[in-house]
């Protein structure tokens, strides 16, 4: 439900796909950095107990004293949980393996699907003036991912350009529909992002063709190529935009950020 007293809250986007290794974390980190490079203030919420987004942005284990788990458990306020990163305009709430127990511990809670929704609407988010919140989801359709979908305005679905990529999508769509019916009727699909695309590979082209034919405008125009710089950057604890700004991976995520911003402008006009 829109909060009319605070019409300028951030746009909250969940990056979700129940399949592991499809580019969720890579997309969250680099899209976040790319939106920041466009002058937007971004909060990244690491909602995966593996904490890959936290690691990839250089948040050491020792610096994860306050995490997404503490926020969901209601033990800390939003401003206590938010940390700055080495990337200008990009902040993060990091995650640790604590979060994996949330799945079990939260089940007794009646509002268990709304924990992130409520946390991100705490009044103290206003002082940060975020334009975007990006949520990096775990590779599952568990209660954590449901929390992300309930909290979000829209969902980005990274789709690895390989055989069977489209098959897992129907399960995700089902979850989206359930969340819409039960909790968040306005939840949109922001877009489906084809990742790890190899233009020399017929299979990649076939997946793109299928996706565009079946899903039309839901598929982002921008395609993310397979690019080794994207896979190297996390071990240097930085987004590819910092690690190798001229790389194909960097340029692709910058294009994706602009595509999202352009679509938003269009939506606001129309
Ligand atoms: P997920 O979060 O969905 O599990 P990741 O973003 O962690 O997926 O990506 C899985 C692996 O693939 C990681 O090692 C990552 O560095 C690598 N990877 C992701 N996207 C690309 C890409 N476009 N090109 C090359 N490697 C990529
Ligand atoms: Mg991940």
Coordinates of N, CA, C and O in Angstrom, one line a residue, residues 86-221:
X86 N 33.1 1.1 -0.1 CA 34.1 1.9 -0.8 C 33.6 2.6 -2.0 O 34.2 3.4 -2.6
X87 N 32.4 2.2 -2.4 CA 31.8 2.8 -3.6 C 30.9 4.0 -3.2 O 30.0 3.9 -2.3
X88 N 31.2 5.2 -3.8 CA 30.5 6.4 -3.5 C 29.0 6.1 -3.7 O 28.6 5.6 -4.7
X89 N 28.1 6.6 -2.8 CA 26.7 6.5 -2.9 C 26.1 5.1 -2.8 O 24.9 4.9 -3.0
X90 N 26.9 4.1 -2.5 CA 26.4 2.8 -2.3 C 26.6 2.3 -0.9 O 27.8 2.2 -0.4
X91 N 25.5 2.0 -0.2 CA 25.6 1.4 1.2 C 25.1 0.0 1.2 O 24.5 -0.5 0.2
X92 N 25.3 -0.7 2.3 CA 24.9 -2.1 2.3 C 24.5 -2.5 3.7 O 25.0 -1.9 4.7
X93 N 23.6 -3.4 3.8 CA 23.3 -4.2 5.0 C 23.9 -5.6 4.8 O 23.3 -6.3 3.9
X94 N 25.0 -5.9 5.5 CA 25.6 -7.2 5.1 C 24.9 -8.4 5.7 O 24.0 -8.2 6.6
X95 N 25.3 -9.6 5.3 CA 24.7 -10.8 5.8 C 25.8 -11.8 6.3 O 26.9 -11.8 5.8
X96 N 25.4 -12.6 7.2 CA 26.3 -13.7 7.6 C 25.4 -15.0 7.6 O 24.2 -14.9 7.4
X97 N 26.0 -16.1 7.9 CA 25.3 -17.4 7.9 C 24.2 -17.4 9.0 O 23.3 -18.3 8.9
X98 N 24.2 -16.5 10.0 CA 23.1 -16.3 10.9 C 21.8 -16.4 10.2 O 20.8 -16.9 10.7
X99 N 21.8 -15.8 9.0 CA 20.5 -15.6 8.3 C 19.9 -16.9 7.9 O 18.6 -17.0 7.8
X100 N 20.7 -18.0 7.8 CA 20.1 -19.3 7.4 C 19.2 -19.8 8.5 O 18.2 -20.5 8.2
X101 N 19.4 -19.4 9.8 CA 18.5 -19.9 10.8 C 17.2 -19.1 10.9 O 16.3 -19.5 11.5
X102 N 17.2 -18.0 10.2 CA 16.0 -17.2 10.2 C 14.9 -18.0 9.6 O 13.7 -17.9 10.1
X103 N 15.2 -18.8 8.7 CA 14.1 -19.6 8.0 C 13.3 -20.4 9.1 O 12.1 -20.5 9.0
X104 N 14.0 -20.9 10.0 CA 13.3 -21.7 11.1 C 12.8 -20.8 12.2 O 11.6 -20.9 12.5
X105 N 13.6 -20.0 12.7 CA 13.3 -19.2 13.8 C 12.1 -18.2 13.6 O 11.3 -17.9 14.5
X106 N 11.9 -17.8 12.3 CA 10.9 -16.8 12.1 C 9.5 -17.4 11.9 O 8.5 -16.7 11.8
X107 N 9.5 -18.7 11.8 CA 8.2 -19.3 11.4 C 7.1 -19.1 12.4 O 5.9 -19.0 12.1
X108 N 7.4 -19.0 13.7 CA 6.4 -18.7 14.7 C 5.8 -17.3 14.6 O 4.8 -17.1 15.1
X109 N 6.5 -16.5 13.9 CA 6.1 -15.1 13.9 C 5.0 -14.9 12.9 O 5.1 -15.2 11.7
X110 N 3.9 -14.3 13.3 CA 2.7 -14.2 12.5 C 3.0 -13.3 11.3 O 2.5 -13.4 10.2
X111 N 3.8 -12.3 11.5 CA 4.1 -11.3 10.4 C 5.4 -11.7 9.7 O 6.1 -10.9 9.2
X112 N 5.7 -13.0 9.6 CA 7.0 -13.4 9.2 C 7.3 -13.0 7.8 O 8.5 -12.9 7.4
X113 N 6.3 -12.8 6.9 CA 6.6 -12.4 5.5 C 6.8 -10.9 5.4 O 7.2 -10.5 4.3
X114 N 6.5 -10.2 6.4 CA 6.5 -8.7 6.4 C 7.7 -8.1 7.1 O 7.8 -6.9 7.2
X115 N 8.6 -8.9 7.5 CA 9.7 -8.4 8.4 C 10.6 -7.4 7.6 O 10.9 -6.3 8.1
X116 N 11.0 -7.7 6.4 CA 11.8 -6.8 5.6 C 11.0 -5.6 5.1 O 11.5 -4.5 5.2
X117 N 9.8 -5.9 4.7 CA 8.9 -4.8 4.3 C 8.8 -3.7 5.4 O 9.0 -2.5 5.2
X118 N 8.5 -4.2 6.6 CA 8.4 -3.2 7.7 C 9.7 -2.5 8.1 O 9.8 -1.3 8.3
X119 N 10.8 -3.3 8.0 CA 12.1 -2.8 8.4 C 12.5 -1.7 7.4 O 13.0 -0.6 7.8
X120 N 12.2 -1.9 6.1 CA 12.6 -0.9 5.1 C 11.7 0.3 5.1 O 11.9 1.3 4.4
X121 N 10.6 0.2 5.8 CA 9.7 1.4 5.9 C 9.8 2.1 7.3 O 9.0 2.9 7.6
X122 N 10.8 1.8 8.0 CA 11.1 2.5 9.2 C 11.3 4.0 8.8 O 12.0 4.2 7.8
X123 N 10.9 4.9 9.7 CA 10.9 6.3 9.4 C 12.4 6.8 9.2 O 12.7 7.7 8.5
X124 N 13.3 6.1 9.9 CA 14.7 6.6 9.8 C 15.4 6.3 8.4 O 16.5 6.7 8.2
X125 N 14.6 5.6 7.5 CA 15.2 5.5 6.2 C 15.3 6.8 5.4 O 16.1 7.1 4.6
X126 N 14.3 7.7 5.8 CA 14.2 9.0 5.1 C 15.5 9.8 5.1 O 15.9 10.5 4.2
X127 N 16.2 9.8 6.3 CA 17.4 10.6 6.4 C 18.5 10.2 5.4 O 19.4 11.0 5.1
X128 N 18.4 9.0 4.9 CA 19.5 8.5 3.9 C 19.1 9.0 2.5 O 20.0 9.0 1.7
X129 N 17.9 9.3 2.3 CA 17.4 9.7 0.9 C 17.9 8.7 -0.2 O 18.4 9.1 -1.2
X130 N 17.7 7.4 0.1 CA 18.0 6.5 -1.0 C 17.1 6.6 -2.2 O 15.9 6.8 -2.0
X131 N 17.6 6.4 -3.4 CA 16.8 6.3 -4.6 C 16.4 4.9 -4.8 O 15.3 4.6 -5.3
X132 N 17.3 4.0 -4.5 CA 17.0 2.6 -4.8 C 17.4 1.7 -3.6 O 18.5 2.0 -3.0
X133 N 16.7 0.6 -3.4 CA 17.1 -0.5 -2.5 C 17.1 -1.7 -3.4 O 16.1 -2.0 -4.0
X134 N 18.3 -2.4 -3.5 CA 18.4 -3.6 -4.2 C 18.6 -4.8 -3.2 O 19.5 -4.7 -2.4
X135 N 17.8 -5.8 -3.4 CA 17.8 -6.9 -2.4 C 18.4 -8.2 -3.1 O 17.8 -8.6 -4.1
X136 N 19.5 -8.6 -2.6 CA 20.1 -9.9 -3.2 C 19.6 -11.1 -2.5 O 19.8 -11.3 -1.4
X137 N 18.7 -11.8 -3.3 CA 18.0 -13.0 -2.7 C 18.9 -14.3 -2.7 O 19.7 -14.4 -3.5
X138 N 18.5 -15.2 -1.8 CA 19.2 -16.5 -1.8 C 18.6 -17.3 -2.9 O 17.6 -17.0 -3.5
X139 N 19.3 -18.4 -3.3 CA 18.9 -19.3 -4.4 C 17.8 -20.2 -3.9 O 18.0 -21.5 -4.0
X140 N 16.7 -19.7 -3.6 CA 15.6 -20.6 -3.1 C 14.3 -19.7 -3.0 O 14.4 -18.5 -3.1
X141 N 13.2 -20.3 -3.0 CA 11.9 -19.5 -2.8 C 11.5 -19.6 -1.4 O 10.3 -19.8 -1.1
X142 N 12.4 -19.5 -0.5 CA 12.1 -19.7 0.9 C 11.5 -18.4 1.5 O 11.2 -17.4 0.8
X143 N 11.4 -18.4 2.8 CA 10.7 -17.2 3.5 C 11.6 -15.9 3.3 O 11.0 -14.8 3.3
X144 N 12.9 -16.1 3.1 CA 13.7 -14.9 2.9 C 13.3 -14.2 1.5 O 13.1 -13.0 1.4
X145 N 13.2 -15.1 0.5 CA 12.8 -14.5 -0.8 C 11.4 -14.0 -0.8 O 11.1 -12.9 -1.4
X146 N 10.5 -14.6 0.0 CA 9.2 -14.1 0.1 C 9.2 -12.8 0.8 O 8.5 -11.8 0.4
X147 N 10.0 -12.6 1.8 CA 10.2 -11.3 2.5 C 10.6 -10.2 1.5 O 10.2 -9.1 1.5
X148 N 11.6 -10.6 0.6 CA 12.0 -9.7 -0.4 C 10.9 -9.3 -1.4 O 10.7 -8.1 -1.7
X149 N 10.1 -10.3 -1.8 CA 9.0 -10.0 -2.7 C 7.9 -9.2 -2.1 O 7.2 -8.4 -2.8
X150 N 7.7 -9.4 -0.8 CA 6.7 -8.6 -0.1 C 7.1 -7.2 0.1 O 6.4 -6.2 0.0
X151 N 8.4 -7.0 0.3 CA 9.0 -5.7 0.6 C 9.1 -4.8 -0.7 O 9.1 -3.6 -0.7
X152 N 9.2 -5.5 -1.9 CA 9.7 -4.8 -3.1 C 8.5 -4.2 -3.9 O 7.4 -4.6 -3.8
X153 N 8.9 -3.2 -4.7 CA 8.0 -2.7 -5.7 C 8.1 -3.6 -7.0 O 7.1 -3.7 -7.7
X154 N 9.3 -4.1 -7.2 CA 9.5 -4.9 -8.5 C 10.6 -5.9 -8.3 O 11.3 -5.9 -7.3
X155 N 10.6 -6.8 -9.2 CA 11.6 -7.9 -9.2 C 12.4 -7.9 -10.5 O 11.9 -7.8 -11.6
X156 N 13.8 -8.1 -10.3 CA 14.6 -8.3 -11.5 C 15.0 -9.8 -11.4 O 15.4 -10.3 -10.4
X157 N 14.8 -10.5 -12.6 CA 15.1 -11.9 -12.6 C 16.3 -12.1 -13.6 O 16.2 -12.0 -14.8
X158 N 17.5 -12.5 -13.0 CA 18.6 -12.8 -13.9 C 18.4 -14.2 -14.4 O 17.9 -15.1 -13.7
X159 N 18.6 -14.3 -15.7 CA 18.3 -15.6 -16.4 C 19.6 -16.0 -17.1 O 20.1 -15.3 -18.0
X160 N 20.2 -17.1 -16.7 CA 21.5 -17.5 -17.3 C 21.2 -18.0 -18.8 O 20.2 -18.8 -19.0
X161 N 22.0 -17.5 -19.7 CA 21.7 -17.8 -21.1 C 22.1 -19.3 -21.4 O 23.1 -19.5 -22.1
X162 N 21.4 -20.2 -20.9 CA 21.8 -21.6 -21.2 C 20.5 -22.5 -21.2 O 19.4 -22.0 -20.9
X163 N 20.7 -23.7 -21.7 CA 19.5 -24.6 -21.9 C 18.8 -24.7 -20.5 O 19.4 -24.7 -19.5
X164 N 17.5 -24.9 -20.6 CA 16.6 -25.0 -19.4 C 16.4 -23.7 -18.6 O 15.8 -23.7 -17.6
X165 N 17.0 -22.6 -19.1 CA 16.9 -21.4 -18.3 C 15.5 -21.0 -18.1 O 15.1 -20.6 -17.0
X166 N 14.6 -21.2 -19.1 CA 13.2 -20.8 -19.0 C 12.4 -21.7 -18.1 O 11.3 -21.3 -17.6
X167 N 12.9 -22.9 -17.9 CA 12.1 -23.9 -17.2 C 11.8 -23.5 -15.7 O 10.7 -23.6 -15.2
X168 N 12.8 -23.0 -15.1 CA 12.7 -22.6 -13.7 C 11.8 -21.4 -13.5 O 11.3 -21.0 -12.4
X169 N 11.6 -20.7 -14.6 CA 10.8 -19.4 -14.5 C 9.4 -19.5 -14.1 O 8.9 -18.7 -13.4
X170 N 8.8 -20.7 -14.5 CA 7.3 -20.8 -14.2 C 7.1 -20.9 -12.7 O 6.1 -20.4 -12.1
X171 N 8.1 -21.6 -12.0 CA 8.0 -21.7 -10.6 C 8.1 -20.3 -9.9 O 7.4 -20.0 -8.9
X172 N 9.0 -19.5 -10.4 CA 9.2 -18.2 -9.9 C 7.9 -17.3 -10.1 O 7.5 -16.6 -9.2
X173 N 7.4 -17.5 -11.3 CA 6.2 -16.7 -11.6 C 5.0 -17.1 -10.7 O 4.2 -16.2 -10.3
X174 N 5.0 -18.3 -10.3 CA 3.9 -18.8 -9.4 C 4.1 -18.2 -8.0 O 3.1 -17.7 -7.4
X175 N 5.3 -18.1 -7.6 CA 5.6 -17.5 -6.3 C 5.2 -16.0 -6.3 O 4.6 -15.4 -5.4
X176 N 5.6 -15.3 -7.5 CA 5.2 -13.9 -7.6 C 3.7 -13.7 -7.5 O 3.2 -12.8 -6.8
X177 N 3.0 -14.6 -8.2 CA 1.5 -14.5 -8.2 C 1.0 -14.7 -6.8 O 0.1 -14.0 -6.3
X178 N 1.5 -15.7 -6.0 CA 1.1 -15.9 -4.7 C 1.3 -14.7 -3.8 O 0.5 -14.3 -3.0
X179 N 2.5 -14.1 -4.0 CA 2.8 -12.9 -3.1 C 1.9 -11.7 -3.5 O 1.4 -11.0 -2.6
X180 N 1.6 -11.6 -4.8 CA 0.7 -10.5 -5.2 C -0.7 -10.8 -4.6 O -1.3 -9.8 -4.0
X181 N -1.2 -12.0 -4.6 CA -2.5 -12.3 -4.1 C -2.6 -12.1 -2.6 O -3.5 -11.6 -2.0
X182 N -1.5 -12.5 -1.9 CA -1.6 -12.5 -0.4 C -1.1 -11.2 0.2 O -1.6 -10.9 1.3
X183 N -0.2 -10.5 -0.4 CA 0.4 -9.4 0.3 C 0.8 -8.1 -0.4 O 0.8 -7.0 0.1
X184 N 1.1 -8.3 -1.7 CA 1.7 -7.2 -2.4 C 1.2 -7.1 -3.9 O 1.9 -7.4 -4.8
X185 N -0.1 -6.6 -4.0 CA -0.8 -6.7 -5.3 C -0.1 -5.9 -6.4 O -0.2 -6.2 -7.6
X186 N 0.7 -4.9 -6.0 CA 1.4 -4.0 -7.0 C 2.7 -4.5 -7.5 O 3.4 -3.8 -8.3
X187 N 3.1 -5.6 -7.0 CA 4.5 -6.1 -7.3 C 4.6 -6.4 -8.8 O 3.8 -7.1 -9.4
X188 N 5.6 -5.7 -9.4 CA 5.8 -5.8 -10.9 C 7.1 -6.6 -11.2 O 7.9 -6.8 -10.3
X189 N 7.2 -7.1 -12.4 CA 8.5 -7.6 -12.8 C 9.2 -6.4 -13.5 O 8.7 -5.8 -14.5
X190 N 10.3 -6.0 -12.9 CA 11.1 -4.9 -13.4 C 11.7 -5.3 -14.8 O 11.7 -4.5 -15.7
X191 N 12.2 -6.5 -14.8 CA 12.7 -7.0 -16.0 C 13.4 -8.3 -15.8 O 13.9 -8.7 -14.7
X192 N 13.6 -9.0 -17.0 CA 14.4 -10.3 -16.9 C 15.7 -10.0 -17.6 O 15.7 -9.5 -18.7
X193 N 16.8 -10.2 -16.9 CA 18.1 -9.9 -17.4 C 18.8 -11.1 -17.9 O 19.1 -12.0 -17.1
X194 N 19.1 -11.2 -19.2 CA 19.9 -12.4 -19.7 C 21.3 -12.2 -19.3 O 21.9 -11.1 -19.6
X195 N 21.9 -13.2 -18.6 CA 23.2 -13.0 -18.1 C 24.2 -14.1 -18.7 O 23.7 -15.1 -19.2
X196 N 25.4 -13.8 -18.6 CA 26.5 -14.8 -19.1 C 26.2 -15.1 -20.5 O 26.4 -16.3 -20.9
X197 N 25.9 -14.1 -21.3 CA 25.5 -14.3 -22.7 C 26.8 -14.4 -23.5 O 27.7 -13.6 -23.4
X198 N 26.9 -15.4 -24.3 CA 28.0 -15.6 -25.2 C 27.6 -15.5 -26.7 O 26.9 -16.4 -27.2
X199 N 27.9 -14.4 -27.3 CA 27.3 -14.2 -28.6 C 27.8 -15.2 -29.7 O 27.3 -15.3 -30.7
X200 N 29.0 -15.9 -29.4 CA 29.5 -16.8 -30.3 C 28.8 -18.2 -30.2 O 29.0 -19.1 -31.0
X201 N 28.0 -18.3 -29.2 CA 27.4 -19.6 -28.9 C 25.9 -19.6 -29.3 O 25.1 -18.7 -28.9
X202 N 25.6 -20.5 -30.2 CA 24.2 -20.6 -30.7 C 23.2 -20.8 -29.6 O 22.1 -20.3 -29.7
X203 N 23.6 -21.5 -28.5 CA 22.6 -21.7 -27.4 C 22.2 -20.4 -26.8 O 21.0 -20.2 -26.5
X204 N 23.2 -19.5 -26.5 CA 22.8 -18.2 -26.0 C 21.8 -17.5 -26.9 O 20.8 -16.9 -26.4
X205 N 22.1 -17.5 -28.2 CA 21.2 -16.8 -29.1 C 19.8 -17.5 -29.1 O 18.8 -16.8 -29.1
X206 N 19.8 -18.8 -28.9 CA 18.5 -19.5 -28.9 C 17.7 -19.1 -27.6 O 16.5 -18.9 -27.7
X207 N 18.4 -19.1 -26.5 CA 17.7 -18.7 -25.3 C 17.2 -17.3 -25.3 O 16.1 -17.0 -24.9
X208 N 18.0 -16.4 -25.9 CA 17.5 -15.0 -26.1 C 16.3 -15.0 -27.0 O 15.3 -14.3 -26.6
X209 N 16.3 -15.7 -28.1 CA 15.2 -15.7 -29.0 C 13.9 -16.2 -28.3 O 12.8 -15.6 -28.3
X210 N 14.1 -17.3 -27.6 CA 12.9 -17.9 -26.8 C 12.4 -17.0 -25.8 O 11.2 -16.8 -25.7
X211 N 13.3 -16.4 -25.1 CA 12.9 -15.5 -24.0 C 12.1 -14.3 -24.6 O 11.1 -13.9 -24.1
X212 N 12.7 -13.7 -25.6 CA 12.0 -12.5 -26.2 C 10.6 -12.9 -26.8 O 9.7 -12.1 -26.7
X213 N 10.6 -14.1 -27.4 CA 9.3 -14.5 -28.0 C 8.3 -14.7 -26.9 O 7.1 -14.3 -27.1
X214 N 8.7 -15.4 -25.8 CA 7.7 -15.8 -24.8 C 7.4 -14.7 -23.8 O 6.3 -14.6 -23.3
X215 N 8.3 -13.8 -23.6 CA 8.2 -12.9 -22.5 C 8.2 -11.4 -22.9 O 8.0 -10.5 -22.1
X216 N 8.4 -11.2 -24.2 CA 8.3 -9.9 -24.8 C 9.1 -8.8 -24.1 O 10.3 -9.0 -23.8
X217 N 8.4 -7.7 -23.8 CA 9.0 -6.5 -23.2 C 9.5 -6.8 -21.8 O 10.2 -5.9 -21.2
X218 N 9.2 -7.9 -21.2 CA 9.7 -8.2 -19.8 C 11.2 -8.4 -19.9 O 11.9 -8.2 -18.9
X219 N 11.7 -8.7 -21.0 CA 13.1 -9.0 -21.1 C 13.9 -7.7 -21.4 O 13.5 -7.0 -22.4
X220 N 14.8 -7.3 -20.6 CA 15.6 -6.1 -20.8 C 16.3 -6.2 -22.2 O 16.7 -7.2 -22.6
X221 N 16.3 -5.0 -22.9 CA 17.1 -4.9 -24.1 C 18.5 -5.2 -23.9 O 19.2 -5.9 -24.6

